[in-house]
CSV table of C-alpha atoms in Angstrom, one decimal:
chain,number,residue,atom,x,y,z
Q,1,MET,CA,-80.1,-1.3,-97.1
Q,2,SER,CA,-82.5,-4.0,-97.5
Q,3,ASP,CA,-86.0,-4.1,-95.8
Q,4,LYS,CA,-84.6,-6.2,-93.1
Q,5,ILE,CA,-84.3,-4.5,-89.9
Q,6,TYR,CA,-81.0,-3.3,-88.5
Q,7,LEU,CA,-80.1,-1.4,-85.2
Q,8,SER,CA,-77.0,0.7,-85.0
Q,9,THR,CA,-74.7,0.3,-81.9
Q,10,GLY,CA,-76.5,2.9,-80.0
Q,11,GLU,CA,-79.8,1.6,-81.0
Q,12,LEU,CA,-79.1,-1.8,-79.7
Q,13,ALA,CA,-77.4,-0.5,-76.9
Q,14,LYS,CA,-80.4,1.6,-75.4
Q,15,MET,CA,-82.6,-1.4,-76.2
Q,16,LEU,CA,-80.7,-3.6,-73.7
Q,17,GLY,CA,-79.8,-1.0,-71.3
Q,18,VAL,CA,-76.0,-1.0,-71.9
Q,19,THR,CA,-73.4,1.7,-73.0
Q,20,LYS,CA,-72.2,1.7,-76.6
Q,21,GLN,CA,-68.6,1.2,-75.3
Q,22,THR,CA,-69.9,-2.3,-74.2
Q,23,VAL,CA,-71.4,-3.6,-77.5
Q,24,ILE,CA,-68.3,-2.2,-79.3
Q,25,TYR,CA,-66.0,-4.0,-76.7
Q,26,TYR,CA,-67.9,-7.3,-77.3
Q,27,ASP,CA,-67.3,-6.6,-81.0
Q,28,LYS,CA,-63.5,-6.3,-80.4
Q,29,ILE,CA,-63.2,-9.4,-78.5
Q,30,GLY,CA,-65.2,-11.5,-80.9
Q,31,LEU,CA,-68.3,-12.2,-78.6
Q,32,ILE,CA,-70.7,-10.8,-81.1
Q,33,SER,CA,-70.0,-9.2,-84.0
Q,34,PRO,CA,-72.3,-6.9,-86.1
Q,35,ALA,CA,-74.2,-8.7,-89.0
Q,36,LYS,CA,-73.1,-5.7,-91.2
Q,37,ARG,CA,-70.8,-2.7,-91.5
Q,38,GLU,CA,-70.8,0.3,-93.4
Q,39,LYS,CA,-67.7,2.4,-93.1
Q,40,GLU,CA,-67.2,3.2,-89.5
Q,41,TYR,CA,-70.6,2.1,-88.5
Q,42,ARG,CA,-71.8,-1.2,-87.1
Q,43,TYR,CA,-75.4,-2.6,-87.8
Q,44,TYR,CA,-77.1,-5.7,-85.9
Q,45,THR,CA,-79.9,-7.6,-86.5
Q,46,LEU,CA,-83.1,-8.1,-84.0
Q,47,GLU,CA,-82.0,-11.8,-83.9
Q,48,GLN,CA,-78.6,-10.4,-82.4
Q,49,ALA,CA,-80.4,-8.3,-80.0
Q,50,ASP,CA,-82.0,-11.3,-78.4
Q,51,GLU,CA,-78.4,-13.2,-78.5
Q,52,LEU,CA,-76.7,-10.1,-77.0
Q,53,ASP,CA,-79.5,-10.1,-74.2
Q,54,SER,CA,-78.7,-13.8,-73.4
Q,55,ILE,CA,-74.9,-13.1,-73.5
Q,56,LEU,CA,-75.7,-10.2,-70.9
Q,57,THR,CA,-77.8,-12.4,-68.8
Q,58,PHE,CA,-74.9,-15.1,-68.8
Q,59,ARG,CA,-72.4,-12.4,-67.6
Q,60,ASP,CA,-74.8,-11.1,-64.9
Q,61,LEU,CA,-74.6,-14.8,-63.7
Q,62,GLY,CA,-70.7,-14.4,-63.6
Q,63,VAL,CA,-70.0,-16.7,-66.8
Q,64,PRO,CA,-66.2,-15.8,-67.6
Q,65,ILE,CA,-66.0,-14.3,-71.4
Q,66,ASN,CA,-63.5,-16.8,-72.4
Q,67,VAL,CA,-65.9,-19.8,-71.2
Q,68,LEU,CA,-68.9,-17.8,-72.9
Q,69,LYS,CA,-66.9,-17.2,-76.2
Q,70,ASP,CA,-66.1,-21.2,-76.3
Q,71,TYR,CA,-69.8,-21.9,-75.8
Q,72,LEU,CA,-71.2,-19.6,-78.1
Q,73,LYS,CA,-69.0,-21.2,-80.9
Q,74,GLU,CA,-70.9,-24.6,-80.8
Q,75,ARG,CA,-73.8,-23.9,-78.5
Q,76,ASN,CA,-76.5,-26.4,-77.8
Q,77,ALA,CA,-78.7,-27.1,-74.6
Q,78,GLN,CA,-76.6,-30.0,-73.4
Q,79,SER,CA,-73.3,-27.5,-73.5
Q,80,CYS,CA,-75.5,-24.7,-72.0
Q,81,ILE,CA,-76.4,-27.4,-69.0
Q,82,GLU,CA,-72.9,-28.0,-68.6
Q,83,MET,CA,-71.7,-24.4,-68.5
Q,84,LEU,CA,-74.5,-23.4,-66.0
Q,85,ARG,CA,-73.6,-26.4,-63.8
Q,86,LYS,CA,-70.1,-25.6,-63.7
Q,87,GLN,CA,-71.0,-21.9,-62.8
Q,88,LYS,CA,-73.4,-22.8,-60.2
Q,89,GLU,CA,-70.5,-25.1,-58.6
Q,90,LYS,CA,-68.4,-22.1,-58.6
Q,91,LEU,CA,-71.0,-19.7,-57.1
Q,92,GLU,CA,-71.7,-22.6,-54.2
Q,93,LEU,CA,-67.8,-22.1,-53.3
Q,94,GLU,CA,-67.9,-18.4,-53.4
Q,95,ILE,CA,-71.0,-18.6,-51.0
Q,96,GLN,CA,-69.2,-20.7,-48.6
Q,97,LYS,CA,-66.2,-18.6,-48.8
Q,98,MET,CA,-68.6,-15.6,-48.3
Q,99,ASP,CA,-70.3,-17.2,-45.3
Q,100,ARG,CA,-67.0,-18.0,-43.8
Q,101,ILE,CA,-65.9,-14.4,-43.9
Q,102,ARG,CA,-69.3,-13.3,-42.6
Q,103,LYS,CA,-68.8,-15.5,-39.4
Q,104,LYS,CA,-65.5,-14.1,-38.9
Q,105,ILE,CA,-66.8,-10.7,-39.2
Q,106,ASP,CA,-69.5,-11.4,-36.8
Q,107,GLY,CA,-67.2,-13.2,-34.1
Q,108,ARG,CA,-64.7,-10.4,-34.0
Q,109,ALA,CA,-67.6,-7.7,-34.1
Q,110,ARG,CA,-69.4,-9.6,-30.7
Q,111,LEU,CA,-65.9,-9.8,-28.9
Q,112,LEU,CA,-65.3,-6.2,-29.3
Q,113,GLU,CA,-68.7,-5.2,-28.5
Q,114,LYS,CA,-68.6,-7.3,-25.6
Q,115,VAL,CA,-65.1,-5.6,-24.3
Q,116,ILE,CA,-66.2,-2.2,-24.7
Q,117,THR,CA,-68.9,-2.8,-22.2
Q,118,VAL,CA,-66.5,-3.7,-19.6
Q,119,SER,CA,-66.7,-1.4,-16.7
Q,120,ASP,CA,-64.0,-2.8,-14.0
Q,121,PHE,CA,-60.8,-4.1,-15.9
Q,122,LYS,CA,-59.4,-4.6,-12.4
Q,123,ALA,CA,-62.1,-7.1,-11.0
Q,124,VAL,CA,-61.0,-10.8,-10.4
Q,125,LYS,CA,-63.5,-13.0,-11.1
Q,126,PHE,CA,-63.6,-16.8,-10.2
Q,127,SER,CA,-65.9,-19.2,-12.3
Q,128,GLU,CA,-66.4,-22.4,-13.8
Q,129,GLU,CA,-65.1,-22.7,-17.5
Q,130,GLU,CA,-65.6,-25.6,-19.9
Q,131,ARG,CA,-63.1,-27.6,-21.7
Q,132,GLN,CA,-61.7,-25.8,-24.6
Q,133,LEU,CA,-59.4,-26.9,-27.8
Q,134,TYR,CA,-56.9,-24.6,-29.4
Q,135,MET,CA,-54.9,-25.1,-32.5
Q,136,VAL,CA,-51.2,-24.3,-31.4
Q,137,GLU,CA,-48.2,-23.3,-32.2
Q,138,GLU,CA,-44.9,-23.7,-30.0
Q,139,CYS,CA,-43.2,-20.5,-29.1
Q,140,LYS,CA,-39.6,-20.4,-29.4
Q,141,GLU,CA,-38.2,-17.6,-27.5
Q,142,ALA,CA,-34.8,-17.4,-28.1
Q,143,ASP,CA,-35.3,-13.7,-29.5
Q,144,GLU,CA,-37.9,-11.2,-30.5
Q,145,LYS,CA,-37.6,-12.5,-34.1
Q,146,THR,CA,-38.1,-16.1,-33.4
Q,147,PHE,CA,-41.0,-15.2,-31.1
Q,148,MET,CA,-42.6,-13.4,-34.1
Q,149,GLU,CA,-41.8,-16.4,-36.5
Q,150,SER,CA,-44.0,-18.6,-34.2
Q,151,PHE,CA,-46.7,-16.3,-33.8
Q,152,ILE,CA,-46.9,-15.4,-37.7
Q,153,LYS,CA,-46.5,-19.2,-38.4
Q,154,LEU,CA,-49.8,-19.7,-36.4
Q,155,CYS,CA,-51.6,-16.8,-38.0
Q,156,ASN,CA,-50.9,-18.0,-41.4
Q,157,HIS,CA,-51.8,-21.6,-40.6
Q,158,SER,CA,-55.2,-20.2,-39.5
Q,159,LYS,CA,-55.5,-18.4,-42.7
Q,160,ARG,CA,-55.1,-21.3,-44.7
Q,161,LEU,CA,-57.6,-23.3,-42.5
Q,162,GLN,CA,-60.2,-20.2,-42.8
Q,163,ILE,CA,-60.4,-19.9,-39.1
Q,164,ASP,CA,-58.6,-16.5,-38.8
Q,165,PHE,CA,-59.9,-13.2,-37.4
Q,166,GLU,CA,-63.0,-14.8,-35.8
Q,167,ASN,CA,-61.1,-16.3,-32.9
Q,168,PRO,CA,-58.3,-14.0,-31.0
Q,169,VAL,CA,-54.9,-15.4,-30.8
Q,170,CYS,CA,-54.2,-16.7,-27.2
Q,171,ASN,CA,-50.6,-17.0,-25.5
Q,172,ILE,CA,-50.6,-20.2,-23.1
Q,173,ILE,CA,-48.1,-20.0,-20.3
Q,174,LYS,CA,-47.3,-22.9,-18.2
Q,175,LYS,CA,-48.0,-23.2,-14.4
Q,176,GLU,CA,-44.1,-23.8,-13.3
Q,177,ASP,CA,-43.6,-20.2,-15.3
Q,178,ILE,CA,-46.5,-18.4,-13.5
Q,179,LEU,CA,-45.1,-19.8,-10.1
Q,180,LYS,CA,-41.5,-18.4,-11.0
Q,181,GLY,CA,-43.1,-15.3,-11.8
Q,182,SER,CA,-41.8,-15.7,-15.5
Q,183,PHE,CA,-45.1,-14.3,-17.0
Q,184,ARG,CA,-43.8,-13.5,-20.3
Q,185,ASN,CA,-42.6,-17.0,-21.3
Q,186,THR,CA,-45.0,-18.0,-23.7
Q,187,ALA,CA,-45.2,-21.8,-24.1
Q,188,TYR,CA,-47.6,-22.0,-27.0
Q,189,PHE,CA,-49.5,-19.4,-29.4
Q,190,GLY,CA,-53.2,-20.9,-29.9
Q,191,ILE,CA,-56.4,-20.2,-31.6
Q,192,ASN,CA,-59.5,-21.9,-30.3
Q,193,ILE,CA,-61.0,-24.5,-32.5
Q,194,SER,CA,-64.5,-26.8,-32.0
Q,195,GLU,CA,-64.2,-30.3,-30.8
Q,196,ASN,CA,-64.7,-31.8,-34.3
Q,197,PHE,CA,-62.0,-29.6,-36.1
Q,198,ASN,CA,-59.7,-31.2,-38.2
Q,199,GLY,CA,-57.3,-29.9,-40.5
Q,200,ILE,CA,-53.6,-30.8,-41.9
Q,201,ASP,CA,-50.8,-30.5,-39.8
Q,202,ILE,CA,-52.4,-29.1,-36.7
Q,203,VAL,CA,-51.3,-29.6,-33.1
Q,204,LYS,CA,-54.0,-29.3,-30.7
Q,205,PHE,CA,-53.8,-28.2,-27.2
Q,206,GLU,CA,-56.6,-28.8,-24.5
Q,207,LYS,CA,-57.4,-26.3,-21.8
Q,208,PRO,CA,-59.2,-28.3,-19.3
Q,209,ALA,CA,-62.9,-27.7,-17.8
Q,210,GLY,CA,-62.4,-26.3,-14.1
Q,211,ILE,CA,-62.2,-23.2,-12.1
Q,212,TYR,CA,-60.4,-20.2,-13.8
Q,213,ALA,CA,-59.2,-16.7,-12.0
Q,214,SER,CA,-59.5,-14.4,-14.6
Q,215,THR,CA,-58.8,-10.3,-14.8
Q,216,TYR,CA,-58.1,-7.9,-17.6
Q,217,HIS,CA,-55.0,-6.2,-18.4
Q,218,GLN,CA,-55.0,-3.0,-20.2
Q,219,GLY,CA,-51.7,-1.5,-21.2
Q,220,SER,CA,-48.6,-2.4,-23.1
Q,221,TYR,CA,-47.2,-6.0,-22.7
Q,222,GLU,CA,-44.2,-4.8,-20.7
Q,223,THR,CA,-46.7,-4.3,-17.9
Q,224,MET,CA,-48.4,-7.5,-18.1
Q,225,TYR,CA,-46.9,-8.3,-14.6
Q,226,ILE,CA,-48.9,-5.9,-12.8
Q,227,ALA,CA,-52.2,-8.0,-14.0
Q,228,TYR,CA,-50.5,-11.2,-12.8
Q,229,GLU,CA,-49.8,-10.1,-9.6
Q,230,ARG,CA,-53.2,-8.9,-8.9
Q,231,LEU,CA,-54.5,-12.4,-10.0
Q,232,LEU,CA,-52.0,-14.3,-7.7
Q,233,SER,CA,-52.9,-11.9,-4.8
Q,234,SER,CA,-56.5,-12.6,-5.3
Q,235,ILE,CA,-56.1,-16.0,-5.7
Q,236,GLU,CA,-54.3,-16.5,-2.2
Q,237,THR,CA,-56.7,-14.3,-0.6
Q,238,GLU,CA,-59.6,-16.6,-2.0
Q,239,GLY,CA,-58.2,-19.7,-0.5
Q,240,TYR,CA,-57.1,-21.2,-3.9
Q,241,ILE,CA,-53.9,-22.3,-5.7
Q,242,VAL,CA,-52.6,-22.2,-9.1
Q,243,CYS,CA,-52.9,-25.8,-10.6
Q,244,GLY,CA,-52.9,-25.2,-14.3
Q,245,ASN,CA,-51.7,-22.9,-17.1
Q,246,ALA,CA,-52.5,-19.3,-18.0
Q,247,TYR,CA,-54.2,-18.1,-21.3
Q,248,GLU,CA,-53.8,-14.5,-22.3
Q,249,THR,CA,-56.5,-13.8,-24.9
Q,250,ASP,CA,-56.0,-10.8,-27.1
Q,251,LEU,CA,-58.9,-8.4,-27.2
Q,252,LEU,CA,-57.5,-5.0,-28.2
Q,253,SER,CA,-54.3,-4.9,-29.8
Q,254,THR,CA,-52.4,-3.5,-32.9
Q,255,LEU,CA,-55.5,-4.3,-34.9
Q,256,THR,CA,-57.9,-2.0,-33.2
Q,257,ASN,CA,-55.7,0.5,-31.3
Q,258,LEU,CA,-52.8,3.0,-32.4
Q,259,ASP,CA,-51.8,3.5,-28.8
Q,260,LYS,CA,-50.3,0.4,-26.9
Q,261,ASN,CA,-51.4,1.7,-23.6
Q,262,GLU,CA,-55.1,0.7,-24.7
Q,263,TYR,CA,-54.1,-2.7,-25.5
Q,264,MET,CA,-56.2,-5.1,-23.6
Q,265,LYS,CA,-55.9,-9.0,-22.8
Q,266,LEU,CA,-58.1,-11.2,-20.8
Q,267,ILE,CA,-56.0,-13.3,-18.5
Q,268,SER,CA,-57.2,-16.9,-17.0
Q,269,ILE,CA,-55.4,-19.1,-14.8
Q,270,GLN,CA,-56.8,-22.5,-13.7
Q,271,VAL,CA,-57.1,-22.6,-10.0
Q,272,MET,CA,-58.3,-25.1,-7.3
Q,273,LYS,CA,-59.4,-24.6,-3.4
Q,274,VAL,CA,-56.7,-25.6,-1.0
């Protein structure tokens, strides 16, 4: 060997704080090859140590290996700027995605924290509520399969629009079905959206501002009529009449509970004084 300083694979790896396997792998894929080989041994120059350090920095920044290989073939300041700019754009999109995920997690956690603090599930409350908008999917209840297809269609649409999980699914029951006692005749599945929300092929449904009577239902969906009967009885007793739709919001369901007897919905019906 000449007087020029060479580093073995192990020495180079130790200097840069990586494993020998990483250095060997980068050689095998053609990212950085040793300056010389003697039998089965690889030797790298000090300049290559600096080059590999830069490569590792780019990899830490998330630059894909194939992009890095192309860049290293014809590297210059301008191409480096372009590569970093593209990587920044990718990272900004990823940050936006992570922020949406964080908001969805926070929203569902806040909802669950509120639910587990409820002390009286059978209480009926009358309160003024603000106008709300829902993205809805019409519910076609010819049978259980089409019922579920409508539900899944809304869920898939909400995933594509990145608003799933943050807001629970709401069943909307029309006033005429409430008065007939057909409490399980869901007209629409909906997810709450903001006033300025826009998306492709969405159908919006308005929940008007007004007075709503609300209570919780805990148990299987087959026993929902018990909560409705409690609501309607209190509405009559307090001198109100039903003047709008019912909104059933899933709070605890298959997502959080194994036992369907622990499922929970918040039921709200629009009312007015007689």
